[in-house]
mmCIF file of C-alpha atoms and ligand atoms in Angstrom:
data_model
loop_
_atom_site.group_PDB
_atom_site.id
_atom_site.type_symbol
_atom_site.label_atom_id
_atom_site.label_comp_id
_atom_site.label_asym_id
_atom_site.label_seq_id
_atom_site.Cartn_x
_atom_site.Cartn_y
_atom_site.Cartn_z
ATOM 1 C CA UNK U 926 -105.851 30.139 -102.417
ATOM 2 C CA UNK U 927 -104.964 28.364 -99.262
ATOM 3 C CA UNK U 928 -105.912 24.449 -99.018
ATOM 4 C CA UNK U 929 -109.210 23.428 -96.603
ATOM 5 C CA UNK U 930 -108.554 21.535 -93.615
ATOM 6 C CA UNK U 931 -111.586 20.319 -91.982
ATOM 7 C CA UNK U 932 -111.070 18.644 -88.635
ATOM 8 C CA UNK U 933 -114.094 16.918 -87.657
ATOM 9 C CA UNK U 934 -113.776 17.158 -83.913
ATOM 10 C CA UNK U 935 -110.968 19.036 -82.610
ATOM 11 C CA UNK U 936 -107.387 19.403 -82.555
ATOM 12 C CA UNK U 937 -105.501 20.157 -79.265
ATOM 13 C CA UNK U 938 -103.430 23.858 -80.008
ATOM 14 C CA UNK U 939 -99.791 22.174 -80.293
ATOM 15 C CA UNK U 940 -101.199 21.040 -83.643
ATOM 16 C CA UNK U 941 -103.946 23.566 -84.589
ATOM 17 C CA UNK U 942 -102.214 26.402 -84.420
ATOM 18 C CA UNK U 943 -99.726 25.329 -86.754
ATOM 19 C CA UNK U 944 -102.578 24.526 -89.359
ATOM 20 C CA UNK U 945 -104.381 27.497 -88.598
ATOM 21 C CA UNK U 946 -100.812 29.615 -89.406
ATOM 22 C CA UNK U 947 -101.089 27.971 -93.180
ATOM 23 C CA UNK U 948 -104.366 26.443 -94.024
ATOM 24 C CA UNK U 949 -108.065 27.159 -94.098
ATOM 25 C CA UNK U 950 -108.880 25.199 -90.764
ATOM 26 C CA UNK U 951 -113.138 24.596 -90.708
ATOM 27 C CA UNK U 952 -113.749 22.969 -86.648
ATOM 28 C CA UNK U 953 -116.912 20.952 -86.530
ATOM 29 C CA UNK U 954 -116.253 20.926 -82.409
ATOM 30 C CA UNK U 955 -116.491 18.074 -79.587
ATOM 31 C CA UNK U 956 -119.996 17.432 -80.489
ATOM 32 C CA UNK U 957 -120.277 17.415 -83.697
ATOM 33 C CA UNK U 958 -123.486 15.750 -85.345
ATOM 34 C CA UNK U 959 -122.541 13.108 -88.391
ATOM 35 C CA UNK U 960 -124.862 16.496 -90.471
ATOM 36 C CA UNK U 961 -122.414 18.955 -89.052
ATOM 37 C CA UNK U 962 -119.609 17.006 -90.013
ATOM 38 C CA UNK U 963 -120.795 16.110 -93.423
ATOM 39 C CA UNK U 964 -121.170 19.635 -94.024
ATOM 40 C CA UNK U 965 -118.135 20.643 -93.053
ATOM 41 C CA UNK U 966 -115.703 18.276 -95.423
ATOM 42 C CA UNK U 967 -117.453 19.705 -98.136
ATOM 43 C CA UNK U 968 -114.808 20.643 -100.436
ATOM 44 C CA UNK U 969 -111.980 19.825 -97.813
ATOM 45 C CA UNK U 970 -108.022 18.559 -99.143
ATOM 46 C CA UNK U 971 -107.411 17.282 -95.507
ATOM 47 C CA UNK U 972 -110.210 15.244 -93.396
ATOM 48 C CA UNK U 973 -108.967 15.458 -89.829
ATOM 49 C CA UNK U 974 -110.775 12.293 -87.717
ATOM 50 C CA UNK U 975 -110.517 10.525 -84.475
ATOM 51 C CA UNK U 976 -111.893 7.075 -83.592
ATOM 52 C CA UNK U 977 -115.764 8.725 -82.885
ATOM 53 C CA UNK U 978 -115.376 9.601 -86.539
ATOM 54 C CA UNK U 979 -116.445 7.025 -88.653
ATOM 55 C CA UNK U 980 -114.948 7.434 -91.937
ATOM 56 C CA UNK U 981 -116.621 5.951 -94.504
ATOM 57 C CA UNK U 982 -117.991 6.252 -98.560
ATOM 58 C CA UNK U 983 -121.174 8.943 -97.127
ATOM 59 C CA UNK U 984 -118.089 11.066 -95.510
ATOM 60 C CA UNK U 985 -115.857 10.472 -98.534
ATOM 61 C CA UNK U 986 -118.497 11.234 -100.868
ATOM 62 C CA UNK U 987 -119.489 14.382 -98.892
ATOM 63 C CA UNK U 988 -115.952 15.081 -99.336
ATOM 64 C CA UNK U 989 -115.353 14.871 -103.099
ATOM 65 C CA UNK U 990 -112.570 14.147 -105.376
ATOM 66 C CA UNK U 991 -110.365 16.776 -103.916
ATOM 67 C CA UNK U 992 -109.710 15.171 -100.594
ATOM 68 C CA UNK U 993 -106.016 14.248 -100.123
ATOM 69 C CA UNK U 994 -105.554 12.648 -96.688
ATOM 70 C CA UNK U 995 -107.167 11.506 -93.363
ATOM 71 C CA UNK U 996 -104.965 12.060 -90.657
ATOM 72 C CA UNK U 997 -106.408 10.292 -87.433
ATOM 73 C CA UNK U 998 -106.075 11.555 -84.256
ATOM 74 C CA UNK U 999 -104.914 8.462 -82.738
ATOM 75 C CA UNK U 1000 -103.128 5.296 -83.320
ATOM 76 C CA UNK U 1001 -105.742 3.386 -84.290
ATOM 77 C CA UNK U 1002 -107.715 3.394 -87.239
ATOM 78 C CA UNK U 1003 -110.581 0.908 -87.097
ATOM 79 C CA UNK U 1004 -112.829 4.545 -87.472
ATOM 80 C CA UNK U 1005 -111.398 4.465 -91.296
ATOM 81 C CA UNK U 1006 -112.634 2.236 -94.339
ATOM 82 C CA UNK U 1007 -109.201 1.993 -95.732
ATOM 83 C CA UNK U 1008 -110.123 0.784 -98.816
ATOM 84 C CA UNK U 1009 -112.781 3.124 -99.669
ATOM 85 C CA UNK U 1010 -109.600 5.420 -99.167
ATOM 86 C CA UNK U 1011 -107.274 3.312 -101.495
ATOM 87 C CA UNK U 1012 -109.895 3.352 -103.878
ATOM 88 C CA UNK U 1013 -109.958 6.932 -104.003
ATOM 89 C CA UNK U 1014 -106.719 7.651 -103.864
ATOM 90 C CA UNK U 1015 -106.897 9.711 -100.422
ATOM 91 C CA UNK U 1016 -103.672 8.422 -97.937
ATOM 92 C CA UNK U 1017 -104.419 7.653 -94.321
ATOM 93 C CA UNK U 1018 -101.706 8.835 -91.519
ATOM 94 C CA UNK U 1019 -102.063 7.723 -87.671
ATOM 95 C CA UNK U 1020 -100.050 9.122 -84.752
ATOM 96 C CA UNK U 1021 -97.966 6.086 -83.455
ATOM 97 C CA UNK U 1022 -95.071 6.214 -81.268
ATOM 98 C CA UNK U 1023 -96.305 9.662 -79.312
ATOM 99 C CA UNK U 1024 -98.691 7.576 -76.972
ATOM 100 C CA UNK U 1025 -96.799 4.397 -76.626
ATOM 101 C CA UNK U 1026 -95.726 5.131 -73.279
ATOM 102 C CA UNK U 1027 -99.200 6.666 -71.859
ATOM 103 C CA UNK U 1028 -101.096 3.816 -73.451
ATOM 104 C CA UNK U 1029 -98.424 1.203 -71.611
ATOM 105 C CA UNK U 1030 -98.474 2.978 -68.455
ATOM 106 C CA UNK U 1031 -102.330 2.690 -68.603
ATOM 107 C CA UNK U 1032 -102.502 -0.439 -68.838
ATOM 108 C CA UNK U 1033 -100.106 -1.495 -65.836
ATOM 109 C CA UNK U 1034 -102.219 0.777 -63.608
ATOM 110 C CA UNK U 1035 -105.236 -1.090 -64.462
ATOM 111 C CA UNK U 1036 -103.668 -3.865 -64.120
ATOM 112 C CA UNK U 1037 -102.345 -3.153 -60.513
ATOM 113 C CA UNK U 1038 -105.775 -1.193 -59.607
ATOM 114 C CA UNK U 1039 -107.856 -3.808 -61.066
ATOM 115 C CA UNK U 1040 -105.584 -7.056 -59.399
ATOM 116 C CA UNK U 1041 -106.047 -4.823 -55.735
ATOM 117 C CA UNK U 1042 -109.384 -4.443 -56.358
ATOM 118 C CA UNK U 1043 -109.510 -0.782 -56.212
ATOM 119 C CA UNK U 1044 -112.813 0.273 -57.310
ATOM 120 C CA UNK U 1045 -114.547 -1.832 -55.120
ATOM 121 C CA UNK U 1046 -112.452 -0.586 -51.958
ATOM 122 C CA UNK U 1047 -112.312 3.158 -52.644
ATOM 123 C CA UNK U 1048 -115.976 3.373 -53.552
ATOM 124 C CA UNK U 1049 -116.879 1.286 -50.193
ATOM 125 C CA UNK U 1050 -114.693 3.759 -48.322
ATOM 126 C CA UNK U 1051 -116.658 6.733 -49.487
ATOM 127 C CA UNK U 1052 -119.691 5.144 -49.044
ATOM 128 C CA UNK U 1053 -119.362 4.273 -45.845
ATOM 129 C CA UNK U 1054 -119.099 0.809 -46.152
ATOM 130 C CA UNK U 1055 -115.642 0.238 -44.763
ATOM 131 C CA UNK U 1056 -116.597 -1.654 -41.392
ATOM 132 C CA UNK U 1057 -113.035 -1.640 -40.457
ATOM 133 C CA UNK U 1058 -109.563 -3.502 -40.690
ATOM 134 C CA UNK U 1059 -110.373 -7.157 -41.978
ATOM 135 C CA UNK U 1060 -106.982 -9.544 -43.065
ATOM 136 C CA UNK U 1061 -109.243 -11.579 -45.199
ATOM 137 C CA UNK U 1062 -110.708 -8.507 -47.240
ATOM 138 C CA UNK U 1063 -109.714 -7.443 -50.835
ATOM 139 C CA UNK U 1064 -106.850 -9.823 -50.951
ATOM 140 C CA UNK U 1065 -105.684 -9.573 -54.092
ATOM 141 C CA UNK U 1066 -102.897 -10.667 -56.746
ATOM 142 C CA UNK U 1067 -99.460 -9.141 -56.936
ATOM 143 C CA UNK U 1068 -98.089 -8.662 -60.397
ATOM 144 C CA UNK U 1069 -94.416 -9.123 -59.116
ATOM 145 C CA UNK U 1070 -93.713 -12.913 -60.152
ATOM 146 C CA UNK U 1071 -96.912 -13.278 -62.193
ATOM 147 C CA UNK U 1072 -97.503 -14.591 -65.354
ATOM 148 C CA UNK U 1073 -98.255 -11.974 -67.594
ATOM 149 C CA UNK U 1074 -99.467 -12.637 -71.201
ATOM 150 C CA UNK U 1075 -99.830 -10.093 -73.445
ATOM 151 C CA UNK U 1076 -102.277 -10.303 -76.754
ATOM 152 C CA UNK U 1077 -100.365 -8.514 -79.578
ATOM 153 C CA UNK U 1078 -96.954 -7.422 -79.018
ATOM 154 C CA UNK U 1079 -96.627 -4.234 -80.991
ATOM 155 C CA UNK U 1080 -95.499 -0.715 -80.218
ATOM 156 C CA UNK U 1081 -97.614 -0.501 -76.618
ATOM 157 C CA UNK U 1082 -97.595 -4.269 -75.950
ATOM 158 C CA UNK U 1083 -94.021 -4.283 -75.998
ATOM 159 C CA UNK U 1084 -93.849 -1.424 -73.726
ATOM 160 C CA UNK U 1085 -96.260 -2.620 -71.260
ATOM 161 C CA UNK U 1086 -94.148 -6.070 -71.085
ATOM 162 C CA UNK U 1087 -90.782 -4.138 -70.482
ATOM 163 C CA UNK U 1088 -93.050 -2.352 -67.724
ATOM 164 C CA UNK U 1089 -94.040 -5.559 -66.091
ATOM 165 C CA UNK U 1090 -90.284 -6.885 -66.758
ATOM 166 C CA UNK U 1091 -89.647 -4.413 -63.851
ATOM 167 C CA UNK U 1092 -91.945 -6.775 -61.707
ATOM 168 C CA UNK U 1093 -90.077 -9.921 -62.513
ATOM 169 C CA UNK U 1094 -92.955 -10.972 -64.346
ATOM 170 C CA UNK U 1095 -92.928 -13.529 -66.700
ATOM 171 C CA UNK U 1096 -94.000 -13.153 -69.688
ATOM 172 C CA UNK U 1097 -95.860 -14.825 -72.577
ATOM 173 C CA UNK U 1098 -97.084 -13.550 -75.623
ATOM 174 C CA UNK U 1099 -99.986 -14.272 -78.690
ATOM 175 C CA UNK U 1100 -99.392 -12.530 -81.944
ATOM 176 C CA UNK U 1101 -99.952 -13.580 -85.532
ATOM 177 C CA UNK U 1102 -96.426 -12.757 -85.834
ATOM 178 C CA UNK U 1103 -93.045 -14.304 -83.823
ATOM 179 C CA UNK U 1104 -91.390 -11.433 -82.329
ATOM 180 C CA UNK U 1105 -87.298 -12.541 -81.873
ATOM 181 C CA UNK U 1106 -86.492 -9.259 -80.744
ATOM 182 C CA UNK U 1107 -88.482 -9.463 -77.981
ATOM 183 C CA UNK U 1108 -87.991 -13.266 -77.157
ATOM 184 C CA UNK U 1109 -84.418 -12.335 -76.973
ATOM 185 C CA UNK U 1110 -84.656 -8.912 -74.884
ATOM 186 C CA UNK U 1111 -87.597 -9.498 -72.848
ATOM 187 C CA UNK U 1112 -87.523 -13.637 -72.428
ATOM 188 C CA UNK U 1113 -91.099 -13.149 -73.770
ATOM 189 C CA UNK U 1114 -92.045 -16.722 -75.018
ATOM 190 C CA UNK U 1115 -95.022 -17.022 -77.632
ATOM 191 C CA UNK U 1116 -97.820 -19.114 -77.110
ATOM 192 C CA UNK U 1117 -101.457 -20.263 -78.958
ATOM 193 C CA UNK U 1118 -103.905 -18.042 -77.607
ATOM 194 C CA UNK U 1119 -105.547 -20.751 -76.042
ATOM 195 C CA UNK U 1120 -102.620 -22.070 -73.774
ATOM 196 C CA UNK U 1121 -102.192 -18.308 -72.939
ATOM 197 C CA UNK U 1122 -105.702 -17.635 -71.287
ATOM 198 C CA UNK U 1123 -104.481 -20.835 -69.157
ATOM 199 C CA UNK U 1124 -101.463 -19.950 -67.800
ATOM 200 C CA UNK U 1125 -101.513 -16.244 -67.844
ATOM 201 C CA UNK U 1126 -102.258 -14.476 -64.126
ATOM 202 C CA UNK U 1127 -102.791 -10.701 -66.611
ATOM 203 C CA UNK U 1128 -104.177 -10.915 -69.922
ATOM 204 C CA UNK U 1129 -103.431 -7.761 -71.421
ATOM 205 C CA UNK U 1130 -104.905 -6.804 -75.027
ATOM 206 C CA UNK U 1131 -103.020 -4.615 -77.342
ATOM 207 C CA UNK U 1132 -104.234 -6.005 -80.558
ATOM 208 C CA UNK U 1133 -105.950 -3.903 -83.181
ATOM 209 C CA UNK U 1134 -109.834 -4.180 -83.536
ATOM 210 C CA UNK U 1135 -110.281 -6.098 -87.128
ATOM 211 C CA UNK U 1136 -112.912 -8.868 -88.022
ATOM 212 C CA UNK U 1137 -110.652 -11.555 -86.904
ATOM 213 C CA UNK U 1138 -110.482 -10.040 -83.447
ATOM 214 C CA UNK U 1139 -114.045 -9.290 -82.822
ATOM 215 C CA UNK U 1140 -114.843 -10.635 -79.174
ATOM 216 C CA UNK U 1141 -111.395 -12.076 -79.209
ATOM 217 C CA UNK U 1142 -112.341 -12.450 -75.111
ATOM 218 C CA UNK U 1143 -116.066 -13.948 -75.232
ATOM 219 C CA UNK U 1144 -117.499 -16.530 -72.798
ATOM 220 C CA UNK U 1145 -115.547 -19.629 -75.005
ATOM 221 C CA UNK U 1146 -112.318 -18.106 -74.072
ATOM 222 C CA UNK U 1147 -113.571 -16.674 -70.542
ATOM 223 C CA UNK U 1148 -113.847 -20.822 -69.751
ATOM 224 C CA UNK U 1149 -109.882 -21.307 -70.053
ATOM 225 C CA UNK U 1150 -108.952 -18.309 -67.936
ATOM 226 C CA UNK U 1151 -107.872 -19.012 -64.571
ATOM 227 C CA UNK U 1152 -110.400 -17.454 -61.477
ATOM 228 C CA UNK U 1153 -108.304 -15.312 -60.417
ATOM 229 C CA UNK U 1154 -106.723 -13.886 -63.809
ATOM 230 C CA UNK U 1155 -107.019 -10.387 -64.162
ATOM 231 C CA UNK U 1156 -108.146 -9.516 -67.846
ATOM 232 C CA UNK U 1157 -106.765 -5.784 -68.947
ATOM 233 C CA UNK U 1158 -107.928 -3.891 -71.808
ATOM 234 C CA UNK U 1159 -106.296 -0.290 -73.390
ATOM 235 C CA UNK U 1160 -106.782 -1.548 -77.246
ATOM 236 C CA UNK U 1161 -110.111 -1.535 -78.767
ATOM 237 C CA UNK U 1162 -113.544 -1.977 -76.899
ATOM 238 C CA UNK U 1163 -114.963 -4.952 -79.632
ATOM 239 C CA UNK U 1164 -112.249 -7.444 -78.614
ATOM 240 C CA UNK U 1165 -113.874 -7.897 -75.428
ATOM 241 C CA UNK U 1166 -117.723 -9.416 -75.216
ATOM 242 C CA UNK U 1167 -118.526 -7.077 -71.981
ATOM 243 C CA UNK U 1168 -121.681 -9.220 -71.089
ATOM 244 C CA UNK U 1169 -119.424 -12.072 -71.185
ATOM 245 C CA UNK U 1170 -116.691 -10.277 -68.768
ATOM 246 C CA UNK U 1171 -119.608 -9.377 -66.635
ATOM 247 C CA UNK U 1172 -120.936 -12.801 -66.307
ATOM 248 C CA UNK U 1173 -117.424 -14.093 -65.773
ATOM 249 C CA UNK U 1174 -117.041 -11.633 -62.967
ATOM 250 C CA UNK U 1175 -120.398 -12.037 -61.167
ATOM 251 C CA UNK U 1176 -119.535 -15.762 -61.329
ATOM 252 C CA UNK U 1177 -116.499 -15.472 -59.916
ATOM 253 C CA UNK U 1178 -114.547 -17.503 -62.773
ATOM 254 C CA UNK U 1179 -112.581 -14.256 -63.645
ATOM 255 C CA UNK U 1180 -110.582 -12.485 -60.756
ATOM 256 C CA UNK U 1181 -110.574 -8.863 -61.924
ATOM 257 C CA UNK U 1182 -110.834 -6.748 -65.223
ATOM 258 C CA UNK U 1183 -109.388 -3.316 -65.975
ATOM 259 C CA UNK U 1184 -110.812 -1.709 -69.004
ATOM 260 C CA UNK U 1185 -110.181 1.845 -70.576
ATOM 261 C CA UNK U 1186 -112.165 0.965 -74.463
ATOM 262 C CA UNK U 1187 -115.849 -0.526 -74.449
ATOM 263 C CA UNK U 1188 -117.785 -2.114 -77.894
ATOM 264 C CA UNK U 1189 -120.068 0.630 -78.756
ATOM 265 C CA UNK U 1190 -118.698 3.962 -76.130
ATOM 266 C CA UNK U 1191 -119.571 5.688 -75.020
ATOM 267 C CA UNK U 1192 -122.339 3.804 -74.052
ATOM 268 C CA UNK U 1193 -121.261 1.564 -71.811
ATOM 269 C CA UNK U 1194 -123.585 -1.776 -70.425
ATOM 270 C CA UNK U 1195 -125.050 -1.966 -67.171
ATOM 271 C CA UNK U 1196 -124.068 -5.008 -66.713
ATOM 272 C CA UNK U 1197 -120.234 -4.544 -66.836
ATOM 273 C CA UNK U 1198 -120.450 -0.929 -64.896
ATOM 274 C CA UNK U 1199 -122.700 -3.396 -61.870
ATOM 275 C CA UNK U 1200 -119.866 -6.211 -62.241
ATOM 276 C CA UNK U 1201 -117.860 -6.865 -59.153
ATOM 277 C CA UNK U 1202 -113.671 -6.326 -59.265
ATOM 278 C CA UNK U 1203 -114.137 -4.109 -62.583
ATOM 279 C CA UNK U 1204 -111.985 -0.709 -62.409
ATOM 280 C CA UNK U 1205 -113.467 1.054 -65.338
ATOM 281 C CA UNK U 1206 -111.781 4.213 -67.385
ATOM 282 C CA UNK U 1207 -113.318 6.336 -69.837
ATOM 283 C CA UNK U 1208 -111.184 5.506 -72.791
ATOM 284 C CA UNK U 1209 -108.177 7.421 -71.129
ATOM 285 C CA UNK U 1210 -104.944 5.768 -72.618
ATOM 286 C CA UNK U 1211 -103.285 8.483 -74.050
ATOM 287 C CA UNK U 1212 -104.369 11.227 -72.113
ATOM 288 C CA UNK U 1213 -101.334 12.809 -70.600
ATOM 289 C CA UNK U 1214 -100.549 16.313 -71.456
ATOM 290 C CA UNK U 1215 -97.342 14.881 -73.515
ATOM 291 C CA UNK U 1216 -98.656 12.670 -75.684
ATOM 292 C CA UNK U 1217 -101.826 14.332 -76.180
ATOM 293 C CA UNK U 1218 -99.676 17.011 -77.451
ATOM 294 C CA UNK U 1219 -97.326 14.611 -79.447
ATOM 295 C CA UNK U 1220 -100.095 13.470 -81.222
ATOM 296 C CA UNK U 1221 -101.635 17.022 -82.044
ATOM 297 C CA UNK U 1222 -98.610 17.973 -83.517
ATOM 298 C CA UNK U 1223 -98.121 14.531 -85.356
ATOM 299 C CA UNK U 1224 -101.634 15.259 -86.762
ATOM 300 C CA UNK U 1225 -100.150 18.421 -87.999
ATOM 301 C CA UNK U 1226 -96.776 17.265 -89.506
ATOM 302 C CA UNK U 1227 -98.327 14.814 -91.560
ATOM 303 C CA UNK U 1228 -101.350 17.620 -93.002
ATOM 304 C CA UNK U 1229 -98.510 19.672 -93.242
ATOM 305 C CA UNK U 1230 -96.120 17.017 -95.427
ATOM 306 C CA UNK U 1231 -99.246 15.963 -97.644
ATOM 307 C CA UNK U 1232 -100.573 19.526 -98.501
ATOM 308 C CA UNK U 1233 -97.009 20.567 -99.497
ATOM 309 C CA UNK U 1234 -96.215 17.613 -102.001
ATOM 310 C CA UNK U 1235 -94.058 15.856 -99.318
ATOM 311 C CA UNK U 1236 -94.283 12.129 -98.093
ATOM 312 C CA UNK U 1237 -96.693 12.077 -94.641
ATOM 313 C CA UNK U 1238 -94.306 10.787 -91.820
ATOM 314 C CA UNK U 1239 -96.842 8.339 -90.329
ATOM 315 C CA UNK U 1240 -98.940 6.344 -93.839
ATOM 316 C CA UNK U 1241 -101.098 3.792 -92.693
ATOM 317 C CA UNK U 1242 -100.316 0.752 -94.917
ATOM 318 C CA UNK U 1243 -103.249 -0.626 -97.151
HETATM 319 C C1 LIG I 1633 -107.621 7.828 -78.071
HETATM 320 C C2 LIG I 1633 -106.813 6.029 -78.988
HETATM 321 O O1 LIG I 1633 -108.764 7.323 -79.128
HETATM 322 O O2 LIG I 1633 -104.807 6.274 -80.491
HETATM 323 C C3 LIG I 1633 -105.717 5.534 -80.230
HETATM 324 O O3 LIG I 1633 -105.722 5.151 -80.920
HETATM 325 O O4 LIG I 1633 -107.096 5.154 -78.681
HETATM 326 C C4 LIG I 1633 -106.369 6.999 -78.357
HETATM 327 O O5 LIG I 1633 -105.562 7.695 -78.246
HETATM 328 C C5 LIG I 1633 -107.816 9.459 -79.135
HETATM 329 O O6 LIG I 1633 -107.030 9.669 -78.213
HETATM 330 C C6 LIG I 1633 -108.340 9.782 -79.427
HETATM 331 O O7 LIG I 1633 -108.266 10.852 -80.099
#
């Protein structure tokens, strides 16, 4: 009897077809409600999840003791209760590397577009609110030569820093551990978070969502930033207090914001949707053909390895 793979929501064909050729595959669908996922996972050997699927005790119970692997269709895995998985001997895998360029490029795009107020400018034009060329209007910030502060210098943060290096930016970073290699190759200087907030023109978040990073950028942090600073978040929503960012934008205490992720997404608070100088995208960091197909293939590679009794290529350390 072939093993059963339960895909809580969806997996793109680049990975799905490989699984369907080998295993019995159940698919919840993009809109699968929690009840459906609880049903779908029953007796499965593998669960394919994604950031919109909380993998907790209840879901693991619904699966049953035969569950071997939770393969996340994402590099981030804050949706998964790692301890609960470890306690049951369930492996967890993710999809690193394949989305590094895509996500770093979106962070760069948000940095540039927020700094030049592209959403406000375009919306003024589309709504017929452009009175004509004005030398004083829409005067933004240049990335060239700016001080770029990277919070979390992992794979994506490092790639973003490399891209900014092409703009002759001065790089500073905050990280729980020193990154001597990045310091050598990029000339990046490690700062305490407070110092980084006070000195960076661009602040880009690339840290995981954990209790110690919850609302890393809150009202108190925003008091330290320069009023022209540009805040960019392509990591996870809970790192940022959106109401505090909206208030800082409204009151001119923050220059601009480029956000791709939101606490409680897909709900996005009215405060930030209405805020000026904010470029808002709907969690599309990894949304390139190459990255998303790569992620689907990586999910398949991890599932196939575990079901064939091999070590998965991308285990998440617990
Ligand atoms: C999306 C991401 O969550 O990989 C991550 O951690 O945030 C993004 O890649 C993913 O595409 C959703 O499946």
